[in-house]
mmCIF file of C-alpha atoms in Angstrom:
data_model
loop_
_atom_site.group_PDB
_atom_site.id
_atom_site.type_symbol
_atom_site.label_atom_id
_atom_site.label_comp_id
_atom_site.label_asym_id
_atom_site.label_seq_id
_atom_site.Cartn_x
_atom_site.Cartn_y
_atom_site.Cartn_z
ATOM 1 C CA UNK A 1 -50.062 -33.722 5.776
ATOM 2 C CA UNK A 2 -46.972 -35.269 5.169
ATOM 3 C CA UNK A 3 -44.231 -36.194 7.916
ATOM 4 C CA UNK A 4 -40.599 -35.591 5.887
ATOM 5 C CA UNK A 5 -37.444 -36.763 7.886
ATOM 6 C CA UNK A 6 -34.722 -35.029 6.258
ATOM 7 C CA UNK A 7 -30.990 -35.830 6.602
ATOM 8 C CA UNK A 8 -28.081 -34.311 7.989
ATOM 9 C CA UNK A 9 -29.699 -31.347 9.779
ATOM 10 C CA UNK A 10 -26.183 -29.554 8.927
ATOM 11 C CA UNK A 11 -22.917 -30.290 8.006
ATOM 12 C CA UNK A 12 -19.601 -28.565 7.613
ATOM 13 C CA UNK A 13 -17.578 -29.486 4.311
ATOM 14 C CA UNK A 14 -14.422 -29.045 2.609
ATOM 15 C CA UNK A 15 -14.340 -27.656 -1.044
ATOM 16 C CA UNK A 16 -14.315 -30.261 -3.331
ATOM 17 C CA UNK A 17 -15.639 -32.947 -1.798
ATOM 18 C CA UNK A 18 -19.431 -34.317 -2.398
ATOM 19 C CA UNK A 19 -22.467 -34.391 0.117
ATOM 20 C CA UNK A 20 -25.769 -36.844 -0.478
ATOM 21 C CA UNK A 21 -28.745 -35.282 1.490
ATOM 22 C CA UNK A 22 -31.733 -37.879 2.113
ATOM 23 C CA UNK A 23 -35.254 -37.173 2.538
ATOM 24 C CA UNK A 24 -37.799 -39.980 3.684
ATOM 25 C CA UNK A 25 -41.386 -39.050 3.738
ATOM 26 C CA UNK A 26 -44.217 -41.760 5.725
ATOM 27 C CA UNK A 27 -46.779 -41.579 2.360
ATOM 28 C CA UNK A 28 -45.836 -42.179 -1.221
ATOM 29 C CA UNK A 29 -45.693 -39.535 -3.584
ATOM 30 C CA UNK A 30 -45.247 -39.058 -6.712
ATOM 31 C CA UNK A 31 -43.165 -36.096 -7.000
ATOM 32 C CA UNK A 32 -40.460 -34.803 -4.767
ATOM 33 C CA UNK A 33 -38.792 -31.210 -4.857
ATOM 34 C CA UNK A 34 -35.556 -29.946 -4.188
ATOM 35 C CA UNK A 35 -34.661 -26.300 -3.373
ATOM 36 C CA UNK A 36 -31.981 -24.255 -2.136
ATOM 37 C CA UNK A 37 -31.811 -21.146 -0.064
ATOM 38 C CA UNK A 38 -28.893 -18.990 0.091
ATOM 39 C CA UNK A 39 -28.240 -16.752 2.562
ATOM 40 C CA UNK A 40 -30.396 -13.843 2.708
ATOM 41 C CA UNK A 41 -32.438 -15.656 -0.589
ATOM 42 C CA UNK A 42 -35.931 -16.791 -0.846
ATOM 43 C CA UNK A 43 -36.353 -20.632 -2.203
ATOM 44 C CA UNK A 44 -35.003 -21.270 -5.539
ATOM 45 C CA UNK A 45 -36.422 -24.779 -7.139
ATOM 46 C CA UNK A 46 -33.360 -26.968 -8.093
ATOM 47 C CA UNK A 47 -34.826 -30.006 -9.746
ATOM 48 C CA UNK A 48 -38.144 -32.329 -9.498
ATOM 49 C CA UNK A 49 -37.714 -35.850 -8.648
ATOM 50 C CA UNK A 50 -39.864 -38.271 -10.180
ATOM 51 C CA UNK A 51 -40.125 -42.403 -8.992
ATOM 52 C CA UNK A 52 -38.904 -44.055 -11.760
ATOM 53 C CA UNK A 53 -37.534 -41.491 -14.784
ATOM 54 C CA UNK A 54 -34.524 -38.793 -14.359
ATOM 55 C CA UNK A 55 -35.339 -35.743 -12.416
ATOM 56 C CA UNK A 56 -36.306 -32.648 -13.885
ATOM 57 C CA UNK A 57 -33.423 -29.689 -13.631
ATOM 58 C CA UNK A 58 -34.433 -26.172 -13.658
ATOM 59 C CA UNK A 59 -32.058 -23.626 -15.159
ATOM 60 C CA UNK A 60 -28.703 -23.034 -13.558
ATOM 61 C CA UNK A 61 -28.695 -26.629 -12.225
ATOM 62 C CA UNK A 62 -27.309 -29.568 -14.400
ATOM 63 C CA UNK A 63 -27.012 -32.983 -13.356
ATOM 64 C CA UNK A 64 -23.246 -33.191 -12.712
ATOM 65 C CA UNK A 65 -23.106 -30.772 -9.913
ATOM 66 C CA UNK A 66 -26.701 -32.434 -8.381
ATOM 67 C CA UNK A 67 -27.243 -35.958 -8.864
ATOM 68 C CA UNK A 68 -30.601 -36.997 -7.595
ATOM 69 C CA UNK A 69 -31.992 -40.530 -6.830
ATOM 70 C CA UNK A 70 -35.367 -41.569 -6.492
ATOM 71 C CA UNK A 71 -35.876 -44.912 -6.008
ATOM 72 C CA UNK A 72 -38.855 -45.568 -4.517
ATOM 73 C CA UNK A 73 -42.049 -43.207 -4.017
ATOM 74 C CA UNK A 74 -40.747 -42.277 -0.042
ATOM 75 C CA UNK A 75 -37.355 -41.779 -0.988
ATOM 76 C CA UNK A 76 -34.736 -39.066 -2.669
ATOM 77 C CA UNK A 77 -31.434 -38.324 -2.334
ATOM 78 C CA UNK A 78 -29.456 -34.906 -3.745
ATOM 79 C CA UNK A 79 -26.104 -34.861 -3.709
ATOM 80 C CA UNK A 80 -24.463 -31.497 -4.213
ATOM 81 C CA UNK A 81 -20.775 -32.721 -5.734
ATOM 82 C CA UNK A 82 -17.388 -31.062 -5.746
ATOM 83 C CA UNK A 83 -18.947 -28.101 -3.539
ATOM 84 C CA UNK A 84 -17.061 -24.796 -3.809
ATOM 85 C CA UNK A 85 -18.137 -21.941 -0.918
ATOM 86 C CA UNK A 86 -20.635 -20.580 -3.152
ATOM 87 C CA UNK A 87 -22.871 -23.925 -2.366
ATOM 88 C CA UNK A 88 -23.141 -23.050 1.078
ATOM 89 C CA UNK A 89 -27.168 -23.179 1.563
ATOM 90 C CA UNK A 90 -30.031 -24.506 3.121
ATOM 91 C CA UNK A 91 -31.225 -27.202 1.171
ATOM 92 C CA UNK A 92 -34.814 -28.432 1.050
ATOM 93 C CA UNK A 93 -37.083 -31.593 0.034
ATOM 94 C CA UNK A 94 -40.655 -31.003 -0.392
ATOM 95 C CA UNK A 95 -43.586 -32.717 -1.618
ATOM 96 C CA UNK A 96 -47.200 -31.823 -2.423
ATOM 97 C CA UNK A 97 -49.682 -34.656 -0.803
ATOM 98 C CA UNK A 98 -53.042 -33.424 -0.381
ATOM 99 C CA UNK A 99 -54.636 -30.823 -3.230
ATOM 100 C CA UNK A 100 -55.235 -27.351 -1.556
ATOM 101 C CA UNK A 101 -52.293 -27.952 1.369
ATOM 102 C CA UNK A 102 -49.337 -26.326 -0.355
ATOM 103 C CA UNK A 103 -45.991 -27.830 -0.147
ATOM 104 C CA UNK A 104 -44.773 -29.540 2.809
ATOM 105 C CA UNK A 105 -41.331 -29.310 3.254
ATOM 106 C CA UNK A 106 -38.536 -30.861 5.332
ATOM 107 C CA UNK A 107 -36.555 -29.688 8.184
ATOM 108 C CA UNK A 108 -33.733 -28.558 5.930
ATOM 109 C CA UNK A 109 -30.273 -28.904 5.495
ATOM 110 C CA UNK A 110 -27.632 -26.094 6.495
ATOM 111 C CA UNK A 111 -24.485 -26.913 4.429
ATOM 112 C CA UNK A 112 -21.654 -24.731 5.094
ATOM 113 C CA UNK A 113 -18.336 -25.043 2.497
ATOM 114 C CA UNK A 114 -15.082 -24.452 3.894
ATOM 115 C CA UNK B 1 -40.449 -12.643 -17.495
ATOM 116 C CA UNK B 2 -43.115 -14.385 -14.893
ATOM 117 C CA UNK B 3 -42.010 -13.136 -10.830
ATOM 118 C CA UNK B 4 -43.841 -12.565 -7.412
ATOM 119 C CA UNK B 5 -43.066 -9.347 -5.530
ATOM 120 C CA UNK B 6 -43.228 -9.304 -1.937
ATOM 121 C CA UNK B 7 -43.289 -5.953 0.456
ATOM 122 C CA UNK B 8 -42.506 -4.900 2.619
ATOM 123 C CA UNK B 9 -39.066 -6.698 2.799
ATOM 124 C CA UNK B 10 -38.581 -6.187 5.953
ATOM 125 C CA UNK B 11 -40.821 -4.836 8.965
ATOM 126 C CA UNK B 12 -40.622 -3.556 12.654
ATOM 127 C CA UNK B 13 -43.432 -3.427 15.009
ATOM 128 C CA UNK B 14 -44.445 -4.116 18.577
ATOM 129 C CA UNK B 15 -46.510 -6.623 20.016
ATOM 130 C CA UNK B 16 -50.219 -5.763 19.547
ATOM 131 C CA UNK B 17 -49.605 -4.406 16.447
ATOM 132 C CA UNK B 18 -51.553 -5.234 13.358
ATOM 133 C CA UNK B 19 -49.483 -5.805 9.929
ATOM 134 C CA UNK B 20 -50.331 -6.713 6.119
ATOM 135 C CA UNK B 21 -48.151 -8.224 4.516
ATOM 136 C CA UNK B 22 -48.111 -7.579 0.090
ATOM 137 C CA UNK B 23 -47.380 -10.308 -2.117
ATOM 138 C CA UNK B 24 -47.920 -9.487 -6.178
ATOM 139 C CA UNK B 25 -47.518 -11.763 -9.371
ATOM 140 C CA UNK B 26 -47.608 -11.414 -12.620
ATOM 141 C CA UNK B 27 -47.688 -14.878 -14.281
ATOM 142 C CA UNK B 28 -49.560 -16.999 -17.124
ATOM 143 C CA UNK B 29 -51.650 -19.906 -15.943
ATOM 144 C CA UNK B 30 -52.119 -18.905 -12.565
ATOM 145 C CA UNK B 31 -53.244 -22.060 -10.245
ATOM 146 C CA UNK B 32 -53.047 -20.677 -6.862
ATOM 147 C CA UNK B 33 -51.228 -18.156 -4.236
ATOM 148 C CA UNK B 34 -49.397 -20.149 -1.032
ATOM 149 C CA UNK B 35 -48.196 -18.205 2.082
ATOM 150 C CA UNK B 36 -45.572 -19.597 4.428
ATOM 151 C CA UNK B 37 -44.048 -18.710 7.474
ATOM 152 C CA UNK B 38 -39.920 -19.744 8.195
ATOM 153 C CA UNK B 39 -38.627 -19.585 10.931
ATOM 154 C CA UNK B 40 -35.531 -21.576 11.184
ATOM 155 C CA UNK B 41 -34.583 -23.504 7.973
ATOM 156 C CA UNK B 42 -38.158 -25.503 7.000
ATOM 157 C CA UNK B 43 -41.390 -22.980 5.841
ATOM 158 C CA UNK B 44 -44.443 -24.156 7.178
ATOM 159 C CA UNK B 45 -47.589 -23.803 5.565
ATOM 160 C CA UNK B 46 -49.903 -21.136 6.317
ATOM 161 C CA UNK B 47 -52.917 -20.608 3.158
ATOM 162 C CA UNK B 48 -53.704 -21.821 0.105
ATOM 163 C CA UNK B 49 -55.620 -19.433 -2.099
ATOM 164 C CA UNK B 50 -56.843 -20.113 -5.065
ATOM 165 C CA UNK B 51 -60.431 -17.691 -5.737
ATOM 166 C CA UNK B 52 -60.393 -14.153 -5.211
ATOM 167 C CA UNK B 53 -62.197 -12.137 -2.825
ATOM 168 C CA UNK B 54 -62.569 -15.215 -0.355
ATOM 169 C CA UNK B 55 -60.606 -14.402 3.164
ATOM 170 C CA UNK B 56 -59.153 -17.625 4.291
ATOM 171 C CA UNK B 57 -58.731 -17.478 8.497
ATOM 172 C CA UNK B 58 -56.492 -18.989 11.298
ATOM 173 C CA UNK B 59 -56.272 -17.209 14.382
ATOM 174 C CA UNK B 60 -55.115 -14.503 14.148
ATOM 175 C CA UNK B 61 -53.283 -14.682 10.548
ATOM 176 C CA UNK B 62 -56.193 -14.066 7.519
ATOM 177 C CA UNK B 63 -55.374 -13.826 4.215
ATOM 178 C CA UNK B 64 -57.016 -12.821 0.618
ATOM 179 C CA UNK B 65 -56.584 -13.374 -2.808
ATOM 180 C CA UNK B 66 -57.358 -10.771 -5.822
ATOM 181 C CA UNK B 67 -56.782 -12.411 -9.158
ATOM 182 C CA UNK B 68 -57.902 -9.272 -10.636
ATOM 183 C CA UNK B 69 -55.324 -7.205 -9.776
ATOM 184 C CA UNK B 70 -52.864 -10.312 -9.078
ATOM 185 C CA UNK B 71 -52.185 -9.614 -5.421
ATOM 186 C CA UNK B 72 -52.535 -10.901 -2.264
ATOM 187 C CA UNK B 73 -52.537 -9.665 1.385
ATOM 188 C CA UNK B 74 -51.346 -11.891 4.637
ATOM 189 C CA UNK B 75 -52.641 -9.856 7.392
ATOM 190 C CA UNK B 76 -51.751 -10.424 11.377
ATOM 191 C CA UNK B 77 -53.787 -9.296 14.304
ATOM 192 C CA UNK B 78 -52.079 -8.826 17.600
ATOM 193 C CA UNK B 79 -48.661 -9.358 17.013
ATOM 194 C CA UNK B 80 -47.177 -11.534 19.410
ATOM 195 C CA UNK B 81 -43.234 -12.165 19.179
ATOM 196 C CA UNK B 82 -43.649 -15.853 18.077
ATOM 197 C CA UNK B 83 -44.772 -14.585 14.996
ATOM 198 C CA UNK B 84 -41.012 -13.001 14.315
ATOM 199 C CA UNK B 85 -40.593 -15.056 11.039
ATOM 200 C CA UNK B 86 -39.546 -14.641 7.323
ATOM 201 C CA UNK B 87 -43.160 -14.547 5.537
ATOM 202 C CA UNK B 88 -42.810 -16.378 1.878
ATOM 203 C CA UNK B 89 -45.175 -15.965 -0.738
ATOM 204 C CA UNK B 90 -45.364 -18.647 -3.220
ATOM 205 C CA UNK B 91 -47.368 -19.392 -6.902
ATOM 206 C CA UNK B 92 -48.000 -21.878 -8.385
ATOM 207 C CA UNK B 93 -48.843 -21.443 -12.168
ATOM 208 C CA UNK B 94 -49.198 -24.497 -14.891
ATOM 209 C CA UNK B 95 -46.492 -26.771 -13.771
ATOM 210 C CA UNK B 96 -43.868 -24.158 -11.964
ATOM 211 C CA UNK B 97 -43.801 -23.065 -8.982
ATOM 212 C CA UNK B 98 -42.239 -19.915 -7.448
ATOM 213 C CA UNK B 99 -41.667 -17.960 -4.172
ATOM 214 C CA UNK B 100 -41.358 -14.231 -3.669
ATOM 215 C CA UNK B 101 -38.174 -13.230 -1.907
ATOM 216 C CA UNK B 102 -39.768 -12.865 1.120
ATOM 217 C CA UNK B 103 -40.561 -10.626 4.491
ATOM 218 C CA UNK B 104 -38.956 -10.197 7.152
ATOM 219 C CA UNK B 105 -41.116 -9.848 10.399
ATOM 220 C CA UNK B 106 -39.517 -9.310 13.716
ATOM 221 C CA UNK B 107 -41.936 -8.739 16.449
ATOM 222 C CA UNK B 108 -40.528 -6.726 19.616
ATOM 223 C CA UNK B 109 -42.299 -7.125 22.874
#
């Protein structure tokens, strides 16, 4: 499967301010995934990435509040902009590379809003 | 409204213990039925299930799939307290993709 290095682990923030969250993964692929766990929530899909055309948003998420790059097939970035409290989550990347192995995700990001 | 239902939501045993885990769905264009296991912040995958009635096995973890009456059981054979996790049940159907809200296990020794 898929190795994912994902990027900041954590990170404390003050409201209002933006944070970019990286995810690198050591195959290409042609879709990425981002989701975000609240606390106490399961996974909730944010947005699919795709190389080359605007990501995907799912409802409740618009582009404003989470910009996403993709430039490349190894490479996304979410930023979650002018964060409020509410934001604080654990956000994931994920990515499906082999048929029949699920989702492999990476090691998460714990964003706290102050 | 297309959801996956996961129970218990939370669950206390003992080491040695045996425990099933429930996971149901009701969705159109069902592909297949994904179990996880988070512990910290990342899930990690467990089984991929896509035909009924065929047990998929690792260690001590086994799971099945009935696509009959849209459930699925994760079942765990002599607890052990490394298996103290959040157990997420995921399905994917046409292009979505969608996790159950999870169950706690905590594993006592």
């Amino acid at each position: 499967s898929a190795v994912i290095s994902q990027k900041p682990s954590r990170d404390i923030c003050q409201r209002g301010t933006s944070l970019t969250i990286q995810c690198q993964v050591d195959s290409q692929v042609t879709m990425m995934f981002w989701y975000r766990q609240q606390p106490g929530q399961s996974l909730t899909l944010i947005a699919t990435a795709n190389q080359g055309s605007e990501a995907t948003y799912e409802s409740g998420f618009v582009i404003d509040k989470f910009p996403i790059s993709r430039p490349n097939l190894t490479f996304s970035t979410l930023t979650v902009s002018n964060m409020s409290p509410e934001d604080s989550s654990i956000y994931l990347c994920s990515v499906v590379v082999l048929v029949g192995y699920g989702y492999t995700f990476g090691s998460g990001t714990r964003l706290t809003v102050v | 409204e297309d959801k996956v239902v996961q129970s218990p939501l939370s669950l206390v045993v003992h080491e040695g213990d045996t425990v099933t885990l429930n996971c149901s769905y009701e969705v159109t264009n069902f592909r297949s039925l994904l179990w996880y296991k988070q512990e910290k912040k990342a899930p990690t995958f467990l089984f991929m299930l896509t035909s009924s009635g065929i047990e998929k096995k690792s260690g001590r973890l086994s799971s099945i799939l009935d696509k009959k009456e849209l459930f699925s059981i994760l079942n765990i054979t002599a607890t052990q307290t490394g298996d103290s996790a959040v157990y997420l049940c995921a399905v994917e159907y046409g292009q979505n993709f969608v996790f159950g809200p999870g169950t706690r296990l905590s594993v006592l020794p």
